[in-house]
Coordinates of C-alpha atoms and ligand atoms in Angstrom, one line a residue:
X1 CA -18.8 -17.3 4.3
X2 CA -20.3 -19.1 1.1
X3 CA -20.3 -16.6 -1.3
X4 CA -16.6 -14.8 -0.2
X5 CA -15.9 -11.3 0.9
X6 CA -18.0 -10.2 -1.6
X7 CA -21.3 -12.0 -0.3
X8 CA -20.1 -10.6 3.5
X9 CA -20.0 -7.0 2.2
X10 CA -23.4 -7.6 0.0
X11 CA -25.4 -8.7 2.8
X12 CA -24.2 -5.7 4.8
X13 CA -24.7 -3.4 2.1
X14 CA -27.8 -5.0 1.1
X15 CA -29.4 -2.8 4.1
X16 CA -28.8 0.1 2.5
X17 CA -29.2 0.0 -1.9
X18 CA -30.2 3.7 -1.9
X19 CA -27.4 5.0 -0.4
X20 CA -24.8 7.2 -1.5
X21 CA -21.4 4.9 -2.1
X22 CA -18.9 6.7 -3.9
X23 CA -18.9 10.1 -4.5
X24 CA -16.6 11.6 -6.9
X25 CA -17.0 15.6 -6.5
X26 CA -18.9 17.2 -9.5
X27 CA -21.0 13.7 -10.0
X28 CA -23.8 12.4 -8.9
X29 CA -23.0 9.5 -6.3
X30 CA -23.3 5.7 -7.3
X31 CA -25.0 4.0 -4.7
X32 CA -24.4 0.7 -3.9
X33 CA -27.3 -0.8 -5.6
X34 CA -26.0 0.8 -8.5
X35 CA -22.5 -0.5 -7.2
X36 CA -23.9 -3.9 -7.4
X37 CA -25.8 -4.0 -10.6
X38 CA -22.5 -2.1 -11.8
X39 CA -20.3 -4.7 -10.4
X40 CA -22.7 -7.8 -12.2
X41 CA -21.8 -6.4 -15.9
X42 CA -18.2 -6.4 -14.9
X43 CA -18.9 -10.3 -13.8
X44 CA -20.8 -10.4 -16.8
X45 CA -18.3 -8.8 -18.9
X46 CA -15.4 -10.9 -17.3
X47 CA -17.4 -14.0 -17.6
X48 CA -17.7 -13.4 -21.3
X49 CA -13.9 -12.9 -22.0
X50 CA -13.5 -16.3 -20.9
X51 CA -12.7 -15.5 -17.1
X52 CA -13.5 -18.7 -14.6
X53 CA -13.5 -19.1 -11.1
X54 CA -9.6 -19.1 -9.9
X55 CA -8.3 -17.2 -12.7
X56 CA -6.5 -13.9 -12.6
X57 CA -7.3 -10.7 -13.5
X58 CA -4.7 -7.8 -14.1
X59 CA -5.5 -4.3 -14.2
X60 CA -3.3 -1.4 -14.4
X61 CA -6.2 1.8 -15.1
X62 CA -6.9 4.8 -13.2
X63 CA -8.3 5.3 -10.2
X64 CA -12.7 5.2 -11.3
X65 CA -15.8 4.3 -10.1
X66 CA -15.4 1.7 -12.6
X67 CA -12.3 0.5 -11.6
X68 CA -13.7 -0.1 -8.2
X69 CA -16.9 -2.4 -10.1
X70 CA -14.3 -4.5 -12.0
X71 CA -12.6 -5.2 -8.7
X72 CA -16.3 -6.4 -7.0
X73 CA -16.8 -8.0 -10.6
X74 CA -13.6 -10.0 -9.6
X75 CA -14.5 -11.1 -6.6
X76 CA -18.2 -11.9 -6.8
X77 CA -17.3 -14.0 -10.4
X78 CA -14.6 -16.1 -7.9
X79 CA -11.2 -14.7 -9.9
X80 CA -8.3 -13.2 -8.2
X81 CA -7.8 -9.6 -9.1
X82 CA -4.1 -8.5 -9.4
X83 CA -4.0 -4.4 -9.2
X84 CA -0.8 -2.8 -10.8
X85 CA 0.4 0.8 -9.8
X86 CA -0.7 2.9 -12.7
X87 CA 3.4 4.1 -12.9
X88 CA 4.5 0.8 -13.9
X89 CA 6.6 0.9 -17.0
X90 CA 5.1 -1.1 -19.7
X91 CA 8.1 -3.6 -19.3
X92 CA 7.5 -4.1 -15.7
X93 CA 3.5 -4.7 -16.8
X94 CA 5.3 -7.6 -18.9
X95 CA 6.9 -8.8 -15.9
X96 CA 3.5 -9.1 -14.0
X97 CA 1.7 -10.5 -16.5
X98 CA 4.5 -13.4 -17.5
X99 CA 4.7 -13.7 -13.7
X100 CA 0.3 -14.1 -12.9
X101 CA -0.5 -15.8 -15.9
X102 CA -4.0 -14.0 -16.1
X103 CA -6.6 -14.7 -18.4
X104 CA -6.9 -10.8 -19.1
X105 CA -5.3 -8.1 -18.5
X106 CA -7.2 -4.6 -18.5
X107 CA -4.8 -1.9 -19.6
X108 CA -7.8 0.3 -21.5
X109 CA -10.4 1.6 -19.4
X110 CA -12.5 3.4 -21.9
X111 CA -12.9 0.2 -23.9
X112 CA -13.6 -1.9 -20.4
X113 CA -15.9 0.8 -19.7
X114 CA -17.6 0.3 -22.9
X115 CA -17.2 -3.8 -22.1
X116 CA -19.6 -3.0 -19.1
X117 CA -22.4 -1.3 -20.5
X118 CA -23.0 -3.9 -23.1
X119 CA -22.6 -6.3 -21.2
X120 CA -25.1 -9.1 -19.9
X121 CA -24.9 -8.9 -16.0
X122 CA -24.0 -12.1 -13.8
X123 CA -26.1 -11.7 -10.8
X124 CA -24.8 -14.5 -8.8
X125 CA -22.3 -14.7 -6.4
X126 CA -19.9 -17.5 -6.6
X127 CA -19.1 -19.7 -3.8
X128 CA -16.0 -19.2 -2.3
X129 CA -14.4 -20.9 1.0
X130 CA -12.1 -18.2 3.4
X131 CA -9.2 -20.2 1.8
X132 CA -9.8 -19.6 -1.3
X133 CA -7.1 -16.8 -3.3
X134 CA -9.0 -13.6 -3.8
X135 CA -6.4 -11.3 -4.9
X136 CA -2.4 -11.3 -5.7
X137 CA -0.9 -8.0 -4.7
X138 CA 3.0 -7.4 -5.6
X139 CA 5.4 -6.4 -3.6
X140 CA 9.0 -6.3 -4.7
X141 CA 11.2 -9.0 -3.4
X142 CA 14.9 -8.2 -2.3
X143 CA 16.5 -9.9 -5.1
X144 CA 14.7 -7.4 -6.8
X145 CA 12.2 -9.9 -8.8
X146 CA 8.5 -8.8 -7.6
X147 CA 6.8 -11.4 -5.3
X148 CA 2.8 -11.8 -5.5
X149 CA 1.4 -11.6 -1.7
X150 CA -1.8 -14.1 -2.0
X151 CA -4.8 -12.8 -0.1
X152 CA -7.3 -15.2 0.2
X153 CA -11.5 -13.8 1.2
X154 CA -10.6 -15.0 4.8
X155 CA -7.7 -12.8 5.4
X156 CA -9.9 -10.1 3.6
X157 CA -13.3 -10.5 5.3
X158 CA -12.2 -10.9 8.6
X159 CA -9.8 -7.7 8.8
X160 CA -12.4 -5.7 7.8
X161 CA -14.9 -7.1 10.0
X162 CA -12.0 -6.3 12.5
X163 CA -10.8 -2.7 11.5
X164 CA -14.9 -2.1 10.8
X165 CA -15.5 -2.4 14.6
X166 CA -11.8 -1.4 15.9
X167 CA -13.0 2.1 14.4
X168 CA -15.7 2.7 15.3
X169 CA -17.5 2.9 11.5
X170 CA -21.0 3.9 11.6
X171 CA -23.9 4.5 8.7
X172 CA -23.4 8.2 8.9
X173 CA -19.6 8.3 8.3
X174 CA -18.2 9.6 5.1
X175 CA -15.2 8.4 4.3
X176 CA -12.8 10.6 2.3
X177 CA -10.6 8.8 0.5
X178 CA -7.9 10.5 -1.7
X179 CA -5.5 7.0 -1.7
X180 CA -4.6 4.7 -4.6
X181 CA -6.3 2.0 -5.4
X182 CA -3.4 -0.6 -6.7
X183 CA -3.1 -1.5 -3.0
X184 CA -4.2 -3.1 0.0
X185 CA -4.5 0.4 1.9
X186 CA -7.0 1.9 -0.5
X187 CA -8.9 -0.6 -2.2
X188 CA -9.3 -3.3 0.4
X189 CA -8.4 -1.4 4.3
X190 CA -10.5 1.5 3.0
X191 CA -13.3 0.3 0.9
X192 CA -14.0 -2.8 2.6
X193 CA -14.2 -1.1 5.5
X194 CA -16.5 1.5 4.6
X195 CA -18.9 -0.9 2.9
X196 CA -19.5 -2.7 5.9
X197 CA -21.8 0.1 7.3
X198 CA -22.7 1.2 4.3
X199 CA -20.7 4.2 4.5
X200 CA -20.3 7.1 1.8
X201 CA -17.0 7.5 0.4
X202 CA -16.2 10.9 -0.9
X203 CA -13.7 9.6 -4.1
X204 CA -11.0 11.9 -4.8
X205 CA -8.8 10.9 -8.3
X206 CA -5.7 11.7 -6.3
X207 CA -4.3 12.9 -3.6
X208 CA -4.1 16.4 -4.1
X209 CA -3.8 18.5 -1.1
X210 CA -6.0 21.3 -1.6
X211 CA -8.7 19.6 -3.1
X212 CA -8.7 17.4 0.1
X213 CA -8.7 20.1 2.6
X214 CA -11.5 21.5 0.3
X215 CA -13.5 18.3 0.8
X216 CA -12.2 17.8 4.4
X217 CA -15.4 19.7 5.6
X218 CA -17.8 17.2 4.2
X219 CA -16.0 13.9 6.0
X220 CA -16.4 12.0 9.0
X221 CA -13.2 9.9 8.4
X222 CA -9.7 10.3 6.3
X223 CA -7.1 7.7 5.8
X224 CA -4.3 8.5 4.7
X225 CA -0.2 8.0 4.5
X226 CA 2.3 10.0 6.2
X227 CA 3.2 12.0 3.3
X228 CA -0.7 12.7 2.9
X229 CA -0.6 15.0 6.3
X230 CA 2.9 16.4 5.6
X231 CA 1.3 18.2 2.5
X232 CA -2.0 18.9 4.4
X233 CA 0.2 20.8 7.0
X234 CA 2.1 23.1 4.9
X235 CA -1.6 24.5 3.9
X236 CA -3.0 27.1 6.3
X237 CA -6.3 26.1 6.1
X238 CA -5.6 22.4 7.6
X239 CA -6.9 23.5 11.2
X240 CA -9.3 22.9 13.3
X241 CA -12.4 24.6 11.6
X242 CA -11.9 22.1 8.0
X243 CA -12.0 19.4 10.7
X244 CA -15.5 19.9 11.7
X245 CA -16.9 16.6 10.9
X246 CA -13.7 14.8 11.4
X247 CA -14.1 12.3 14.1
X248 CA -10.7 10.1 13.2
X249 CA -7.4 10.9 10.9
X250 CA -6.2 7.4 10.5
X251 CA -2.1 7.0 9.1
X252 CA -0.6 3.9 7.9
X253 CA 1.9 2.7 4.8
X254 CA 5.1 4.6 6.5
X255 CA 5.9 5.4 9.8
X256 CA 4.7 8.9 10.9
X257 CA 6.9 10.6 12.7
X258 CA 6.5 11.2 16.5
X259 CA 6.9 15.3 15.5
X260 CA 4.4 15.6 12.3
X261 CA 1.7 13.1 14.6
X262 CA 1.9 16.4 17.5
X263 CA 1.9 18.6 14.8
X264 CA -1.4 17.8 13.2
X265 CA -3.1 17.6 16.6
X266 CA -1.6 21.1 17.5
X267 CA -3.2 22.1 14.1
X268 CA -7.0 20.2 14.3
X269 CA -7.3 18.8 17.6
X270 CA -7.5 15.7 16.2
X271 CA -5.4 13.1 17.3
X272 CA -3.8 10.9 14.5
X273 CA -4.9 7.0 14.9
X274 CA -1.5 5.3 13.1
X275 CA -1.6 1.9 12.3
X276 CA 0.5 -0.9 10.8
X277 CA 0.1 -3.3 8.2
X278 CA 1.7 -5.1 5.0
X279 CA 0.3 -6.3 1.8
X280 CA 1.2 -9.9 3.0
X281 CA -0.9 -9.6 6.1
X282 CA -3.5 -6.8 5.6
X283 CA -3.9 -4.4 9.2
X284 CA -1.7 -5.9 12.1
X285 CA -2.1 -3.5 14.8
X286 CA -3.7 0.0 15.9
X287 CA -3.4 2.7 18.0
X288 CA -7.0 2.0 19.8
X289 CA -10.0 4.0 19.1
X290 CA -10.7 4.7 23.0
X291 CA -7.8 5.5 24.4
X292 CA -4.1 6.9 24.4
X293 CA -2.8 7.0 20.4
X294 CA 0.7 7.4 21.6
X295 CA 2.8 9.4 18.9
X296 CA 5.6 7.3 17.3
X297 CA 3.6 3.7 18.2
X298 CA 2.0 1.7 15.8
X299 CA -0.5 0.6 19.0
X300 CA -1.8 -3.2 20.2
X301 CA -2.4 -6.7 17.8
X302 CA -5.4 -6.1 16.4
X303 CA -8.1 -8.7 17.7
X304 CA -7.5 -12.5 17.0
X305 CA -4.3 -11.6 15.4
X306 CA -0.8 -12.7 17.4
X307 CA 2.1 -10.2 17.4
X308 CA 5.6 -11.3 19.0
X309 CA 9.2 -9.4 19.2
X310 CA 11.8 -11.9 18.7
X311 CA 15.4 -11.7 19.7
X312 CA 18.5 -13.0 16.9
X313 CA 17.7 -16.7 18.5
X314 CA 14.2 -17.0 17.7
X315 CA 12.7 -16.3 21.6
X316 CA 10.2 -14.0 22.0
X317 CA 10.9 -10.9 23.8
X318 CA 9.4 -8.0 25.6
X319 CA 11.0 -4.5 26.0
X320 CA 13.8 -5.1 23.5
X321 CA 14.1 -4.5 20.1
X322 CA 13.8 -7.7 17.7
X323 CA 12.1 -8.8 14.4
X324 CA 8.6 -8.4 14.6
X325 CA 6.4 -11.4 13.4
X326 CA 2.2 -11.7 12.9
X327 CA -0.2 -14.7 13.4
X328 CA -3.3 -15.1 12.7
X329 CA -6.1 -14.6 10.2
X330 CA -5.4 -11.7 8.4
X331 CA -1.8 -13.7 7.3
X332 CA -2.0 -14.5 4.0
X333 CA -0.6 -18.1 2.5
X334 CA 2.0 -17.0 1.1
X335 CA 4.0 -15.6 -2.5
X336 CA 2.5 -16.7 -5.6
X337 CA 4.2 -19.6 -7.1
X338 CA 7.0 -18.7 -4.8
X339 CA 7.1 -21.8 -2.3
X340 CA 11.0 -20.7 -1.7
X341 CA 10.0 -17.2 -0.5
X342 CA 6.8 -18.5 1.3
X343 CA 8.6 -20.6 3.6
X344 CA 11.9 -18.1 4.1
X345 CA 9.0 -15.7 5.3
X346 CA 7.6 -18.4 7.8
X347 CA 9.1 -19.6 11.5
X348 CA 9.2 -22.8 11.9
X349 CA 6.2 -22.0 14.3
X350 CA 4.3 -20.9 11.4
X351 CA 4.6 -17.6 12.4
X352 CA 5.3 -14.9 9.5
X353 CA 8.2 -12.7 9.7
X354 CA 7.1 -9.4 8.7
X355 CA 10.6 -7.6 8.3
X356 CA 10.1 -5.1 10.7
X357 CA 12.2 -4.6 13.4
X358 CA 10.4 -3.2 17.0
X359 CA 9.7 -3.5 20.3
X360 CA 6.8 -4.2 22.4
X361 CA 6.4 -3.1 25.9
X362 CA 5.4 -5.1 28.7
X363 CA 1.7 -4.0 27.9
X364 CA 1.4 -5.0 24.3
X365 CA 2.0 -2.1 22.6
X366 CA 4.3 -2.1 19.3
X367 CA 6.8 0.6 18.2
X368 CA 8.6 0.2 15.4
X369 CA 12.7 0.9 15.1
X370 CA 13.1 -0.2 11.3
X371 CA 13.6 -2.8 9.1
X372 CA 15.9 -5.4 8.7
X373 CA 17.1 -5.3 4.9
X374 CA 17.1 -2.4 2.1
X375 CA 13.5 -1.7 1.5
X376 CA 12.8 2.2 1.1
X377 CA 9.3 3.5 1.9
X378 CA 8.8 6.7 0.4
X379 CA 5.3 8.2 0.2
X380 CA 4.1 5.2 1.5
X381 CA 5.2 3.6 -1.8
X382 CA 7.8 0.7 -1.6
X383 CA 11.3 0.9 -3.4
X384 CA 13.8 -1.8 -3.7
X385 CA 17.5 -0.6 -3.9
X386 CA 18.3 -4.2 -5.2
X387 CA 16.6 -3.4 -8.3
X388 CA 17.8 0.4 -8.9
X389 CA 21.1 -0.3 -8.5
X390 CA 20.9 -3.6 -11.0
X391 CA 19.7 -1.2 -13.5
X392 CA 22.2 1.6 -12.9
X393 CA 25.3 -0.9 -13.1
X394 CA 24.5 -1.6 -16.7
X395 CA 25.5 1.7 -17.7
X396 CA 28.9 1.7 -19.1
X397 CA 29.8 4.8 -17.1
X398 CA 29.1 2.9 -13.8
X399 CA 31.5 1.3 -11.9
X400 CA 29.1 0.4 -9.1
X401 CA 26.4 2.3 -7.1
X402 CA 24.5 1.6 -3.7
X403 CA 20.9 3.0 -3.3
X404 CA 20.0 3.6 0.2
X405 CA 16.8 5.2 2.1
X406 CA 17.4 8.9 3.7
X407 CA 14.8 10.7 5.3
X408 CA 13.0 12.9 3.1
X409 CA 10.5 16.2 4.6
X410 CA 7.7 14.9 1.7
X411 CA 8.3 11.5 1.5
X412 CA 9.3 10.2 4.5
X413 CA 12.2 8.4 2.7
X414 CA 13.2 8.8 -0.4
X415 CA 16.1 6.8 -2.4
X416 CA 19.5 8.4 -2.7
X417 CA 22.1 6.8 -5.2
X418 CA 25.8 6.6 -4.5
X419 CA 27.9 6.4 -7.8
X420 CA 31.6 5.6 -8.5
X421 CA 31.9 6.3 -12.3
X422 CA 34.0 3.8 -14.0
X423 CA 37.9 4.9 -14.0
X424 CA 38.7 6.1 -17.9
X425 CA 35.0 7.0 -19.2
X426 CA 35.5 10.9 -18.4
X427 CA 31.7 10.6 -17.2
X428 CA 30.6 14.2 -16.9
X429 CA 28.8 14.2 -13.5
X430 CA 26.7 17.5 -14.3
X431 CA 24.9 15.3 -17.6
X432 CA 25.2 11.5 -15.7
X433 CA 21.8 11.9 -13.9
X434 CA 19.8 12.7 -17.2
X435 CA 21.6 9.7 -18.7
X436 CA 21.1 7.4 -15.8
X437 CA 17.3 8.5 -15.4
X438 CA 17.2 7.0 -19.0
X439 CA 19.3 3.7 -17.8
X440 CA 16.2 3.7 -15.5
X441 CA 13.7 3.8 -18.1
X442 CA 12.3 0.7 -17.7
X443 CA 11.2 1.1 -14.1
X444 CA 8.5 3.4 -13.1
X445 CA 9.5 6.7 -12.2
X446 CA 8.9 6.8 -8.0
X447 CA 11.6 4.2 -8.1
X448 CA 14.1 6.7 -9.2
X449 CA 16.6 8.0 -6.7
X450 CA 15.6 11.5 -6.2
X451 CA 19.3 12.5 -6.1
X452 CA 22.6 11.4 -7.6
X453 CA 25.9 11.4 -5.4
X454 CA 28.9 10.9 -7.0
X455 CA 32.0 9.3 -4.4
X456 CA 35.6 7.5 -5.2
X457 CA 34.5 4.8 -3.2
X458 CA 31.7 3.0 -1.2
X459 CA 32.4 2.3 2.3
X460 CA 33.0 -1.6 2.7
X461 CA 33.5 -4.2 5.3
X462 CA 36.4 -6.5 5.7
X463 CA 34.3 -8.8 3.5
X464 CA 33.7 -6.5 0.9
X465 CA 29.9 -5.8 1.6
X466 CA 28.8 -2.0 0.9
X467 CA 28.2 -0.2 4.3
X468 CA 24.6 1.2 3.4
X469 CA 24.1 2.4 7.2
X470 CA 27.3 4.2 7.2
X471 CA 26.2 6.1 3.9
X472 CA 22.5 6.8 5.5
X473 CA 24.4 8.1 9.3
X474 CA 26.8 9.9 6.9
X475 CA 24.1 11.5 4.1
X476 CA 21.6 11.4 6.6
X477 CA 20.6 15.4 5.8
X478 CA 21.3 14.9 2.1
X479 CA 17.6 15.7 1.6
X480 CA 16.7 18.2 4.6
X481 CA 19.8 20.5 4.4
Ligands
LIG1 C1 5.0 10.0 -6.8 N1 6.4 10.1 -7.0 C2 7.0 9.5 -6.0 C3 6.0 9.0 -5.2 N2 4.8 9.3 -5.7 N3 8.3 9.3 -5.8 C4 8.6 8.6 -4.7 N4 7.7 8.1 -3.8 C5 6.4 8.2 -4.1 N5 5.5 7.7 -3.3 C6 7.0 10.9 -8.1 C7 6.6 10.5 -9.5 O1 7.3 9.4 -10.0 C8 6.9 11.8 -10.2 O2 8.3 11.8 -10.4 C9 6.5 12.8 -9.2 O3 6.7 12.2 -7.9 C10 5.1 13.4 -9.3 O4 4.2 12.3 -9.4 P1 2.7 12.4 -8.9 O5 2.0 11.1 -9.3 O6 2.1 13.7 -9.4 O7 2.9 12.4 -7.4 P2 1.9 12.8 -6.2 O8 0.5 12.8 -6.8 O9 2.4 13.9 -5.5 O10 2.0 11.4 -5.3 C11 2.7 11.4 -4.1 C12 1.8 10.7 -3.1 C13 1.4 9.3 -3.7 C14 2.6 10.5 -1.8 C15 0.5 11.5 -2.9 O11 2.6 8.5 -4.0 C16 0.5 8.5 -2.8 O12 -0.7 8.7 -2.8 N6 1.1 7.5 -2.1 C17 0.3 6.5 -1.3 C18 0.8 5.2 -1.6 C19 -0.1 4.1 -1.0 O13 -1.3 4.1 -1.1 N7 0.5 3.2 -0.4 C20 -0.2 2.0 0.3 C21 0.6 0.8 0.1 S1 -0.3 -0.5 1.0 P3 8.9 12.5 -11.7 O14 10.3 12.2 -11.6 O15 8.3 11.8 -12.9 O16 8.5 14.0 -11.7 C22 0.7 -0.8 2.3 C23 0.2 -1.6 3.4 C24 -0.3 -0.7 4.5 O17 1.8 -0.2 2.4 O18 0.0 -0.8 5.6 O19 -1.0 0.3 4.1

């Protein structure tokens, strides 16, 4: 692998220049040899801003055909692209930036855009080794400072390689692809994966539900979170009839539940495929192409990557629930600059610990119970209480607060804060949200608790630690009821 993921996906895609790549509805679609000649001006363009091999290039801009050439610009030049949610406050852009050190940062599309077209393109594709850093993707850390997950164009090449052939991707599919592109799932499980057989990829902005069921008719594949079916279901139309084409529903990000997984298969016939993955380690397992996809499982290790249960003293175990750890290599090398979190994430076996708390059964397959600190998913996005609850404790009319996960019909899970107002400052609980939503100001707005409950006290143990699973048994239909 000489030239990096992006000389793998070239020479695959280098069957096929004419055909259609992305295709945003309305437009005419880019094909990849206009992909690629796109993708050399954004080297070019890069290259002419001062960007070297190894250097880092943030962007926070909206999902674009564009976008998706600076990101192949990126990679073929031999930088590391960082991508940042397009809801990130412009003080948490700060943080990212202080934090990556890039040599730019691309906040303006239209003038990146503009960068592009004038500029020279940079045909080449730089040599890169499978250990070399291809991208920094953040992920919050639960001190509440982010951490950069390093993904080098090993972990990336061979899991697409590996979800390319675990699902079955063929020339004719067309992908329809209605995700994000700030993070692993869209830009690098989906597009990777598509470009590998040279797929079309029907680009959607957003996710918006009923200009995807519109689409659904044209597409082969969908991938999607949790929250993206949810919405699909409360529309009549999702049935089997928009499902045509549809040869596999693929869900990953969140858990889907065990219910919404029959539901959708009542609805189309098609069974979902859900799968599990992390930033830190790309696609872990699958529900298998051919074969049972068994409702509230997250399926078998993908191929060539390890997957063990371990019990509270480090032996691994089958049939019980323990901490679920990944080998192999789709791992990535660790946190950026972060040797301290790196190695807390690593047995001494070298195995990473993802977190997650499962079980497998004696044949391999993985279900998940959980995971083993604070972190909310909600719409397959992650939320750190650590850092809500900082934030809220500055205001003067908070004593202290606890932000905790409940299960949420659109989200999944959504963040619920408990406040006890501070004795003496006659808070007024109807106006505290408004003001608190401004103490939040800084932090980008999915972050925000979706509801405010006000208590005399938080449940404690004997050594003063805040009880979040008694709040989440005893709110647990805060957001259902
Ligand atoms: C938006 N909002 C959310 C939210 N998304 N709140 C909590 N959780 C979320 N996920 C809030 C906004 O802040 C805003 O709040 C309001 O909802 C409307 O915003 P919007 O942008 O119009 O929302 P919408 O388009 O409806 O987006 C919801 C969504 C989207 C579920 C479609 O979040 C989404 O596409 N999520 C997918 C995330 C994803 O790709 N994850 C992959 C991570 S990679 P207000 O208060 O301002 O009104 C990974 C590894 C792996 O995890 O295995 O894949």
């Amino acid at each position: 692998m000489d030239s990096g993921v992006y000389g793998l996906l070239g020479q695959r895609f280098g069957r096929g220049m004419d055909r259609p790549f992305l295709r945003v509805p309305g437009e005419a679609a880019v094909t990849y040899g206009e992909m690629d000649a796109r993708s050399a001006q954004a080297a070019g363009w890069l290259a002419g801003q001062g960007v070297s091999v190894g250097d880092r290039v943030v962007a926070q801009i909206p999902k674009s055909v564009d976008a998706v050439a600076l990101y192949l610009g990126v990679l073929r030049l031999g930088a590391v692209y960082v991508p940042l949610n397009t809801a990130y406050t412009s003080a948490e852009v700060d943080w990212f930036v202080g934090d990556a050190e890039p040599a730019v940062v691309v906040l303006d599309e239209s003038a990146m855009t503009a960068g592009l077209d004038a500029a020279r393109p940079l045909r080449s594709v730089v040599e890169r080794q499978p250990d070399h850093l291809a991208a920094l993707v953040y992920t919050s850390g639960t001190t509440g400072r982010p951490k950069g997950a390093m993904l080098t164009h090993g972990n990336l090449a061979c899991n697409a390689l590996t979800l390319n052939e675990a699902w079955a991707f063929q020339p004719d599919d067309v992908l329809l692809h209605a995700l994000p592109i700030f993070h692993v799932h869209g830009l690098m499980v989906a597009l990777h994966t598509a470009m590998l057989s040279v797929c079309e990829v029907l680009f959607l902005e957003r996710f918006d539900a009923a200009e995807v069921l519109a689409r659904l008719p044209e597409a082969t594949v969908m991938m999607g979170v949790p929250t993206h079916y949810s919405r699909l279901m409360r529309l009549e139309g999702f049935a089997a009839a928009a499902c045509g084409r549809i040869r596999l529903l693929i869900s990953g990000s969140a858990p889907m539940t065990a219910s919404l997984h029959r539901d959708v298969a009542g609805r189309t016939g098609c069974e979902v495929l859900e799968r599990y993955g992390m930033s830190e380690a790309l696609m872990i397992t699958s529900n298998p192409y051919d074969g049972a996809r068994v409702a509230g499982t997250v399926g078998f290790a993908l191929p060539g990557i390890g997957v063990r249960v371990c019990a509270a003293d480090g032996r691994p175990v089958v049939g019980q629930v323990g901490m679920v750890q990944v080998q192999g290599p789709n791992v990535g090398p660790g946190y950026w600059r972060r040797p301290d979190a790196t190695a807390e994430s690593r047995t001494d076996d070298g195995w990473f610990i993802t977190g997650d708390v499962g079980r497998l059964d004696a044949g391999g397959r993985l279900t998940l119970e959980g995971r083993a600190g604070d972190m909310i998913i909600s719409g397959g996005l992650n939320v750190y209480p650590v850092e809500i609850e900082q934030a809220l404790d500055a205001h003067p009319a908070v004593a202290e607060s606890a932000v905790v996960g409940l299960r949420h019909p659109d989200l999944g899970e959504a963040a619920a804060a408990f406040v006890v107002a501070e004795p003496g400052t006659a808070a007024d609980v109807d106006e505290l949200p408004a003001a608190l939503a401004d103490t939040l100001g800084d932090l980008a707005r999915f972050k925000h608790p979706k509801r405010y409950v006000f208590v005399e006290s938080l449940p404690r143990n004997t050594m003063g630690k805040v009880l979040k699973a008694e709040l989440r048994v005893r709110h647990g239909r805060l957001f259902l009821d």
